[in-house]
Amino acid sequence: MLPVVDLSRRGARYADAFAADACRIATSGQFLLGPELDALERELATYVGARFAVGVASGAGALQLALESAGIGRGDDVLIPGFTAVPTASAVLAAGARPVLVDVDADTACVTPAAIAAARTPATRAAIVVHLYGYIADLPTRLSEGPDDLIVIEDVAQATGAHRGPLTSTAAAYSFYPTKNLGGIGDGGAVLTDDETIAAAVRRRRVHGMTELYRHEDVSQNFRMSELESAWLRLALPGLDDDVRARRRIAATYRSAAPHLRWQQSQEEHGYHLCVFRSREREADRGRLADAGVGTAIHYPAALTQQPAYRAMFAGSHCPESEAWARECVSVPCFPEMTDDEIALVADALASLPGDEPA
Ligand SMILES: Cc1ncc(COP(=O)(O)O)c(C=O)c1O
């Protein structure tokens, strides 16, 4: 069965070069916060087109530290999409703030500036906009520079390689979880920002809030990224543009083979971390694809209103589109190492699906 993503092929691309890097790091004695991370941060900032990149331990950590470093905490409401990976919500809670749900758009699976504007209250201090599946969502305009300004954090976990500066958000949180467009050999993440104060705060907060050895200016914990992870990401970064081009080509092939399916809305800059269509007969379609040798996955089977740990917290939220996406979404194989034969196999299988009746 062709999987939705095959990380062993990704690993094989960098294995030899990484073996040499791993030996060098092992004998250097510098395992954390060393030259590999410094170089990765410079290369990432240049690649994205942001002034600062600060490497951290995960995408969830990047979101939490971006929020905290922008001054978000207890008593603040943070708007987030009703349909996203759960870490978008847990990061807000970890920062001590309150996540408030905004329903997503039926076509893009992302929040819109209009929905964010409608959800704002005097307690709203920030909004996290998630570029879900790699779709680059429009950001709300920040109304003014001042205390009433909305802090906008981008969750770029699924849009690496498609998200480029100049940044109009306060900060952008990246994930290097292995399946991501820029995937690590373990966990990793980064905060990208043009704001020097925020970058400095993330740097402190990733090491227990220390400004110098054993002097702690902020209450924080350990969010360090290892030198091994940094070295791996440096090997992968130069190929990221080609990888995203390959993802776009795969998605375009599927869409033209199966225009009758209800695909997430397309756009030129889409990063296609995931290639997703909606089906009212999801399990039947997944069965048909499996019969053709095509694996599928569900990202995600529940909206935040439906997750056991969050249901009670979001009991008052009204998110029908988020719940519809959770009910109908299907992810199909989309990774840059796919062969032309594999792409054709998936395209043919998609073309043969019946498609939904008009609603
Ligand atoms: C949209 C989104 N936000 C946040 C995260 C959290 O990233 P990480 O797994 O690196 O903590 C992920 C990935 O799992 C994600 O897909």
Tab-separated table of C-alpha atoms and ligand atoms in Angstrom:
chain	number	residue	atom	x	y	z
A	1	MET	CA	0.000	0.000	0.000
A	2	LEU	CA	1.380	3.410	-0.943
A	3	PRO	CA	1.551	5.468	2.270
A	4	VAL	CA	0.531	9.120	2.608
A	5	VAL	CA	4.177	9.880	3.424
A	6	ASP	CA	7.253	7.638	3.385
A	7	LEU	CA	9.939	9.037	5.671
A	8	SER	CA	12.424	6.254	4.944
A	9	ARG	CA	12.877	7.731	1.458
A	10	ARG	CA	13.413	11.183	2.937
A	11	GLY	CA	15.962	9.745	5.370
A	12	ALA	CA	17.861	7.985	2.612
A	13	ARG	CA	18.462	11.324	0.852
A	14	TYR	CA	20.540	12.729	3.709
A	15	ALA	CA	21.832	9.600	5.482
A	16	ASP	CA	25.436	9.655	4.212
A	17	ALA	CA	25.989	13.382	4.636
A	18	PHE	CA	24.355	13.229	8.055
A	19	ALA	CA	26.650	10.395	9.182
A	20	ALA	CA	29.624	12.683	8.622
A	21	ASP	CA	27.900	15.570	10.448
A	22	ALA	CA	26.960	13.299	13.353
A	23	CYS	CA	30.587	12.157	13.764
A	24	ARG	CA	31.818	15.738	13.726
A	25	ILE	CA	29.234	16.835	16.309
A	26	ALA	CA	29.883	13.795	18.518
A	27	THR	CA	33.586	14.549	18.729
A	28	SER	CA	33.132	18.321	19.051
A	29	GLY	CA	31.673	18.074	22.545
A	30	GLN	CA	29.131	20.803	21.641
A	31	PHE	CA	25.757	19.019	21.534
A	32	LEU	CA	23.364	21.901	22.250
A	33	LEU	CA	23.168	25.585	21.268
A	34	GLY	CA	26.298	25.404	19.134
A	35	PRO	CA	27.475	26.341	15.641
A	36	GLU	CA	24.984	24.142	13.783
A	37	LEU	CA	21.997	25.881	15.390
A	38	ASP	CA	23.596	29.312	14.842
A	39	ALA	CA	24.099	28.526	11.164
A	40	LEU	CA	20.611	27.060	10.771
A	41	GLU	CA	19.073	30.185	12.292
A	42	ARG	CA	20.974	32.435	9.863
A	43	GLU	CA	20.052	30.240	6.897
A	44	LEU	CA	16.381	30.012	7.898
A	45	ALA	CA	16.050	33.760	8.446
A	46	THR	CA	17.573	34.396	5.009
A	47	TYR	CA	15.415	31.721	3.377
A	48	VAL	CA	12.147	33.022	4.831
A	49	GLY	CA	13.072	36.689	4.577
A	50	ALA	CA	12.711	37.530	8.263
A	51	ARG	CA	15.180	39.416	10.469
A	52	PHE	CA	15.404	36.727	13.148
A	53	ALA	CA	15.008	32.956	13.393
A	54	VAL	CA	15.270	31.286	16.794
A	55	GLY	CA	15.407	27.492	16.860
A	56	VAL	CA	13.438	25.690	19.577
A	57	ALA	CA	12.476	22.146	20.534
A	58	SER	CA	9.166	21.787	18.647
A	59	GLY	CA	6.434	23.581	16.763
A	60	ALA	CA	4.254	23.568	19.861
A	61	GLY	CA	7.122	25.171	21.799
A	62	ALA	CA	7.557	27.762	19.051
A	63	LEU	CA	3.885	28.747	19.348
A	64	GLN	CA	4.035	28.931	23.154
A	65	LEU	CA	7.234	30.985	23.230
A	66	ALA	CA	6.032	33.287	20.436
A	67	LEU	CA	2.891	34.029	22.465
A	68	GLU	CA	4.711	34.480	25.777
A	69	SER	CA	7.444	36.589	24.196
A	70	ALA	CA	4.799	38.855	22.643
A	71	GLY	CA	3.445	39.412	26.158
A	72	ILE	CA	0.443	37.092	25.995
A	73	GLY	CA	-0.541	35.363	29.225
A	74	ARG	CA	-3.122	35.120	31.965
A	75	GLY	CA	-6.311	37.106	31.302
A	76	ASP	CA	-5.770	37.281	27.534
A	77	ASP	CA	-8.008	35.714	24.905
A	78	VAL	CA	-6.322	34.260	21.838
A	79	LEU	CA	-8.431	33.490	18.746
A	80	ILE	CA	-7.580	30.175	17.078
A	81	PRO	CA	-9.259	28.094	14.348
A	82	GLY	CA	-11.825	25.495	15.372
A	83	PHE	CA	-10.140	23.061	12.998
A	84	THR	CA	-6.373	22.635	13.432
A	85	ALA	CA	-3.805	20.354	15.032
A	86	VAL	CA	-4.425	20.304	18.779
A	87	PRO	CA	-1.034	21.923	19.640
A	88	THR	CA	-2.372	25.254	18.337
A	89	ALA	CA	-4.784	25.206	21.285
A	90	SER	CA	-2.534	23.615	23.892
A	91	ALA	CA	0.185	26.209	23.231
A	92	VAL	CA	-2.245	29.001	24.163
A	93	LEU	CA	-3.113	27.192	27.397
A	94	ALA	CA	0.566	26.551	28.147
A	95	ALA	CA	1.139	30.308	27.837
A	96	GLY	CA	-1.591	30.816	30.460
A	97	ALA	CA	-4.063	32.451	28.068
A	98	ARG	CA	-7.538	31.386	26.942
A	99	PRO	CA	-8.076	29.927	23.459
A	100	VAL	CA	-11.276	31.146	21.768
A	101	LEU	CA	-12.450	29.352	18.647
A	102	VAL	CA	-13.175	30.914	15.266
A	103	ASP	CA	-14.872	28.685	12.696
A	104	VAL	CA	-12.930	27.960	9.509
A	105	ASP	CA	-13.905	28.667	5.927
A	106	ALA	CA	-15.713	25.900	4.015
A	107	ASP	CA	-13.367	26.162	1.007
A	108	THR	CA	-9.940	26.781	2.553
A	109	ALA	CA	-10.184	25.115	5.999
A	110	CYS	CA	-8.541	28.260	7.376
A	111	VAL	CA	-9.871	31.258	9.289
A	112	THR	CA	-10.563	34.494	7.378
A	113	PRO	CA	-9.778	38.065	8.456
A	114	ALA	CA	-13.547	38.766	8.470
A	115	ALA	CA	-14.230	35.876	10.869
A	116	ILE	CA	-11.419	37.065	13.136
A	117	ALA	CA	-12.742	40.634	13.097
A	118	ALA	CA	-16.233	39.371	13.989
A	119	ALA	CA	-14.900	37.294	16.894
A	120	ARG	CA	-12.858	40.070	18.524
A	121	THR	CA	-13.895	41.301	21.954
A	122	PRO	CA	-12.136	43.670	24.390
A	123	ALA	CA	-10.406	40.601	25.920
A	124	THR	CA	-8.911	39.524	22.574
A	125	ARG	CA	-5.173	40.221	22.522
A	126	ALA	CA	-3.979	37.867	19.812
A	127	ALA	CA	-4.981	35.580	16.970
A	128	ILE	CA	-3.179	32.518	15.682
A	129	VAL	CA	-3.701	31.987	11.965
A	130	VAL	CA	-2.942	28.415	10.867
A	131	HIS	CA	-1.891	27.811	7.270
A	132	LEU	CA	-3.628	24.435	7.272
A	133	TYR	CA	-2.323	21.740	4.905
A	134	GLY	CA	-0.011	24.414	3.415
A	135	TYR	CA	-2.712	26.878	2.291
A	136	ILE	CA	-1.437	30.408	2.949
A	137	ALA	CA	-4.345	32.048	4.751
A	138	ASP	CA	-4.909	35.805	4.635
A	139	LEU	CA	-3.844	37.522	7.843
A	140	PRO	CA	-5.975	40.059	9.687
A	141	THR	CA	-4.681	43.584	9.412
A	142	ARG	CA	-3.214	44.819	12.635
A	143	LEU	CA	-5.339	47.854	13.318
A	144	SER	CA	-2.802	50.174	14.835
A	145	GLU	CA	0.536	50.120	16.578
A	146	GLY	CA	-0.460	50.443	20.191
A	147	PRO	CA	-2.142	48.708	23.101
A	148	ASP	CA	-5.270	47.895	21.091
A	149	ASP	CA	-3.323	46.285	18.305
A	150	LEU	CA	-4.003	42.634	17.604
A	151	ILE	CA	-0.978	40.385	18.003
A	152	VAL	CA	-0.956	37.993	15.046
A	153	ILE	CA	0.963	34.736	15.286
A	154	GLU	CA	1.195	32.525	12.210
A	155	ASP	CA	1.206	28.763	12.721
A	156	VAL	CA	3.413	27.766	9.801
A	157	ALA	CA	3.851	24.134	10.894
A	158	GLN	CA	2.241	22.903	7.668
A	159	ALA	CA	3.394	25.598	5.251
A	160	THR	CA	7.189	25.586	5.418
A	161	GLY	CA	8.642	26.463	2.031
A	162	ALA	CA	5.425	28.207	0.969
A	163	HIS	CA	5.461	30.903	3.656
A	164	ARG	CA	7.877	33.723	2.841
A	165	GLY	CA	8.550	37.233	4.076
A	166	PRO	CA	8.266	40.079	4.381
A	167	LEU	CA	6.349	39.126	7.517
A	168	THR	CA	3.209	41.062	8.323
A	169	SER	CA	2.544	39.028	11.483
A	170	THR	CA	4.085	39.577	14.906
A	171	ALA	CA	5.853	36.212	14.699
A	172	ALA	CA	5.621	32.923	12.819
A	173	ALA	CA	5.966	29.511	14.465
A	174	TYR	CA	7.523	26.691	12.451
A	175	SER	CA	7.553	22.946	13.155
A	176	PHE	CA	10.214	20.546	11.933
A	177	TYR	CA	8.349	17.421	12.999
A	178	PRO	CA	9.695	14.690	10.660
A	179	THR	CA	6.698	14.584	8.290
A	180	LYS	CA	6.681	18.342	7.713
A	181	ASN	CA	7.879	19.962	4.463
A	182	LEU	CA	11.178	20.690	6.215
A	183	GLY	CA	11.259	17.622	8.431
A	184	GLY	CA	13.876	16.877	11.061
A	185	ILE	CA	15.461	13.659	12.283
A	186	GLY	CA	13.597	14.293	15.546
A	187	ASP	CA	11.590	17.165	16.960
A	188	GLY	CA	12.296	20.813	16.281
A	189	GLY	CA	10.718	24.176	15.636
A	190	ALA	CA	11.553	27.845	15.186
A	191	VAL	CA	10.158	31.310	15.770
A	192	LEU	CA	10.635	33.715	12.868
A	193	THR	CA	10.098	37.406	13.551
A	194	ASP	CA	11.242	40.878	12.557
A	195	ASP	CA	10.891	42.044	16.163
A	196	GLU	CA	14.209	42.122	17.996
A	197	THR	CA	12.597	42.190	21.451
A	198	ILE	CA	10.507	39.122	20.706
A	199	ALA	CA	13.501	37.256	19.244
A	200	ALA	CA	15.558	38.025	22.363
A	201	ALA	CA	12.721	36.880	24.642
A	202	VAL	CA	12.378	33.570	22.752
A	203	ARG	CA	16.151	33.051	23.091
A	204	ARG	CA	15.918	33.548	26.862
A	205	ARG	CA	12.802	31.458	27.247
A	206	ARG	CA	14.177	28.477	25.361
A	207	VAL	CA	16.824	28.079	28.101
A	208	HIS	CA	14.828	28.366	31.324
A	209	GLY	CA	14.553	32.153	30.986
A	210	MET	CA	18.289	32.631	31.517
A	211	THR	CA	20.065	35.814	30.454
A	212	GLU	CA	23.433	34.567	31.669
A	213	LEU	CA	24.479	31.376	33.408
A	214	TYR	CA	22.114	30.760	36.367
A	215	ARG	CA	20.478	34.162	36.119
A	216	HIS	CA	16.780	33.619	35.309
A	217	GLU	CA	14.850	36.699	34.149
A	218	ASP	CA	11.751	34.781	32.962
A	219	VAL	CA	9.938	31.746	34.327
A	220	SER	CA	10.375	29.192	31.584
A	221	GLN	CA	11.570	25.703	30.804
A	222	ASN	CA	13.751	23.830	28.336
A	223	PHE	CA	12.918	24.385	24.649
A	224	ARG	CA	16.367	23.703	23.151
A	225	MET	CA	16.964	22.220	19.699
A	226	SER	CA	19.909	19.819	19.430
A	227	GLU	CA	22.941	20.257	17.205
A	228	LEU	CA	22.114	16.942	15.495
A	229	GLU	CA	18.643	18.171	14.548
A	230	SER	CA	20.063	21.495	13.368
A	231	ALA	CA	22.656	19.741	11.179
A	232	TRP	CA	19.972	17.545	9.610
A	233	LEU	CA	17.760	20.534	8.852
A	234	ARG	CA	20.719	22.341	7.257
A	235	LEU	CA	21.118	19.394	4.899
A	236	ALA	CA	17.424	19.484	3.960
A	237	LEU	CA	16.882	23.254	3.653
A	238	PRO	CA	18.645	23.739	0.269
A	239	GLY	CA	16.259	21.188	-1.323
A	240	LEU	CA	13.087	22.647	0.189
A	241	ASP	CA	12.086	24.765	-2.825
A	242	ASP	CA	12.389	21.777	-5.173
A	243	ASP	CA	10.438	19.643	-2.701
A	244	VAL	CA	7.581	22.149	-2.545
A	245	ARG	CA	7.560	22.381	-6.352
A	246	ALA	CA	7.246	18.578	-6.455
A	247	ARG	CA	4.344	18.700	-3.969
A	248	ARG	CA	2.562	21.308	-6.111
A	249	ARG	CA	3.060	19.202	-9.238
A	250	ILE	CA	1.618	16.121	-7.498
A	251	ALA	CA	-1.406	18.064	-6.249
A	252	ALA	CA	-2.007	19.596	-9.689
A	253	THR	CA	-1.896	16.128	-11.267
A	254	TYR	CA	-4.513	14.811	-8.843
A	255	ARG	CA	-6.768	17.800	-9.253
A	256	SER	CA	-6.750	17.632	-13.025
A	257	ALA	CA	-7.299	13.841	-12.963
A	258	ALA	CA	-10.209	14.191	-10.534
A	259	PRO	CA	-11.775	17.655	-10.911
A	260	HIS	CA	-15.095	16.239	-9.707
A	261	LEU	CA	-13.769	15.846	-6.141
A	262	ARG	CA	-14.184	18.584	-3.511
A	263	TRP	CA	-10.542	19.630	-3.050
A	264	GLN	CA	-9.352	22.176	-0.525
A	265	GLN	CA	-9.207	25.473	-2.402
A	266	SER	CA	-6.096	25.783	-4.537
A	267	GLN	CA	-3.696	28.736	-4.695
A	268	GLU	CA	-0.353	29.324	-6.397
A	269	GLU	CA	1.626	29.614	-3.171
A	270	HIS	CA	0.070	26.526	-1.517
A	271	GLY	CA	2.778	24.354	0.078
A	272	TYR	CA	0.826	21.069	-0.089
A	273	HIS	CA	2.154	19.614	3.136
A	274	LEU	CA	-1.062	17.633	2.767
A	275	CYS	CA	-3.237	17.157	-0.293
A	276	VAL	CA	-6.821	16.963	0.933
A	277	PHE	CA	-10.292	16.541	-0.530
A	278	ARG	CA	-13.662	16.279	1.190
A	279	SER	CA	-16.013	13.350	0.847
A	280	ARG	CA	-19.452	12.744	2.352
A	281	GLU	CA	-18.837	9.017	1.771
A	282	ARG	CA	-15.421	9.098	3.363
A	283	GLU	CA	-15.069	5.530	4.526
A	284	ALA	CA	-16.382	4.148	1.227
A	285	ASP	CA	-13.912	6.310	-0.727
A	286	ARG	CA	-11.035	5.316	1.539
A	287	GLY	CA	-11.960	1.680	0.936
A	288	ARG	CA	-11.950	2.192	-2.853
A	289	LEU	CA	-8.551	3.895	-2.690
A	290	ALA	CA	-7.162	1.149	-0.449
A	291	ASP	CA	-8.377	-1.461	-2.953
A	292	ALA	CA	-6.310	0.369	-5.585
A	293	GLY	CA	-3.241	0.275	-3.309
A	294	VAL	CA	-3.511	3.921	-2.217
A	295	GLY	CA	-3.183	4.718	1.479
A	296	THR	CA	-5.083	7.622	3.036
A	297	ALA	CA	-5.110	9.453	6.372
A	298	ILE	CA	-7.423	11.833	8.222
A	299	HIS	CA	-6.089	15.215	9.302
A	300	TYR	CA	-7.988	15.555	11.608
A	301	PRO	CA	-10.875	13.333	12.702
A	302	ALA	CA	-12.207	15.866	15.235
A	303	ALA	CA	-12.598	19.637	15.451
A	304	LEU	CA	-11.397	21.210	18.705
A	305	THR	CA	-15.024	21.293	19.868
A	306	GLN	CA	-15.022	17.482	19.634
A	307	GLN	CA	-11.693	16.551	21.256
A	308	PRO	CA	-12.199	14.790	24.609
A	309	ALA	CA	-9.747	17.020	26.485
A	310	TYR	CA	-11.201	20.232	25.013
A	311	ARG	CA	-14.915	19.504	24.561
A	312	ALA	CA	-15.985	21.029	27.858
A	313	MET	CA	-13.755	24.082	27.405
A	314	PHE	CA	-15.279	24.807	23.989
A	315	ALA	CA	-18.845	23.757	24.790
A	316	GLY	CA	-20.185	27.234	23.949
A	317	SER	CA	-18.370	27.467	20.594
A	318	HIS	CA	-20.255	27.186	17.322
A	319	CYS	CA	-17.995	25.679	14.646
A	320	PRO	CA	-20.112	23.853	12.046
A	321	GLU	CA	-17.565	24.201	9.209
A	322	SER	CA	-14.746	22.940	11.415
A	323	GLU	CA	-16.835	19.907	12.312
A	324	ALA	CA	-17.736	19.332	8.644
A	325	TRP	CA	-14.044	19.361	7.681
A	326	ALA	CA	-13.324	16.866	10.460
A	327	ARG	CA	-16.113	14.618	9.198
A	328	GLU	CA	-15.164	14.736	5.505
A	329	CYS	CA	-11.427	15.346	5.039
A	330	VAL	CA	-9.242	12.749	3.317
A	331	SER	CA	-5.460	13.117	2.853
A	332	VAL	CA	-3.890	11.270	-0.072
A	333	PRO	CA	-0.196	10.438	-0.706
A	334	CYS	CA	1.811	13.598	-1.414
A	335	PHE	CA	5.556	13.626	-0.791
A	336	PRO	CA	8.408	14.786	-3.010
A	337	GLU	CA	10.054	11.375	-3.288
A	338	MET	CA	7.016	9.818	-5.039
A	339	THR	CA	7.750	8.242	-8.428
A	340	ASP	CA	5.798	9.166	-11.567
A	341	ASP	CA	4.227	5.696	-11.519
A	342	GLU	CA	3.023	6.202	-7.957
A	343	ILE	CA	1.597	9.623	-8.788
A	344	ALA	CA	-0.234	8.099	-11.762
A	345	LEU	CA	-1.559	5.266	-9.577
A	346	VAL	CA	-3.079	7.749	-7.127
A	347	ALA	CA	-4.408	10.008	-9.915
A	348	ASP	CA	-6.156	7.071	-11.612
A	349	ALA	CA	-7.652	5.869	-8.341
A	350	LEU	CA	-8.943	9.382	-7.552
A	351	ALA	CA	-10.387	9.737	-11.063
A	352	SER	CA	-12.428	6.578	-10.535
A	353	LEU	CA	-14.093	7.771	-7.297
A	354	PRO	CA	-17.790	8.594	-7.752
A	355	GLY	CA	-17.619	12.050	-6.125
A	356	ASP	CA	-20.268	13.637	-3.894
A	357	GLU	CA	-23.737	14.483	-5.131
A	358	PRO	CA	-24.328	18.255	-5.013
A	359	ALA	CA	-25.468	19.205	-1.507
B	1	LIG	C1	-0.819	23.115	12.572
B	1	LIG	C2	0.173	22.586	13.563
B	1	LIG	N1	0.484	23.337	14.638
B	1	LIG	C3	1.385	22.926	15.547
B	1	LIG	C4	2.006	21.703	15.434
B	1	LIG	C5	2.940	21.275	16.502
B	1	LIG	O1	4.221	21.008	16.031
B	1	LIG	P1	5.160	19.977	16.826
B	1	LIG	O2	4.613	18.614	16.595
B	1	LIG	O3	6.501	20.191	16.169
B	1	LIG	O4	5.147	20.375	18.242
B	1	LIG	C6	1.703	20.885	14.345
B	1	LIG	C7	2.341	19.570	14.139
B	1	LIG	O5	2.108	18.609	14.774
B	1	LIG	C8	0.761	21.327	13.384
B	1	LIG	O6	0.443	20.579	12.323
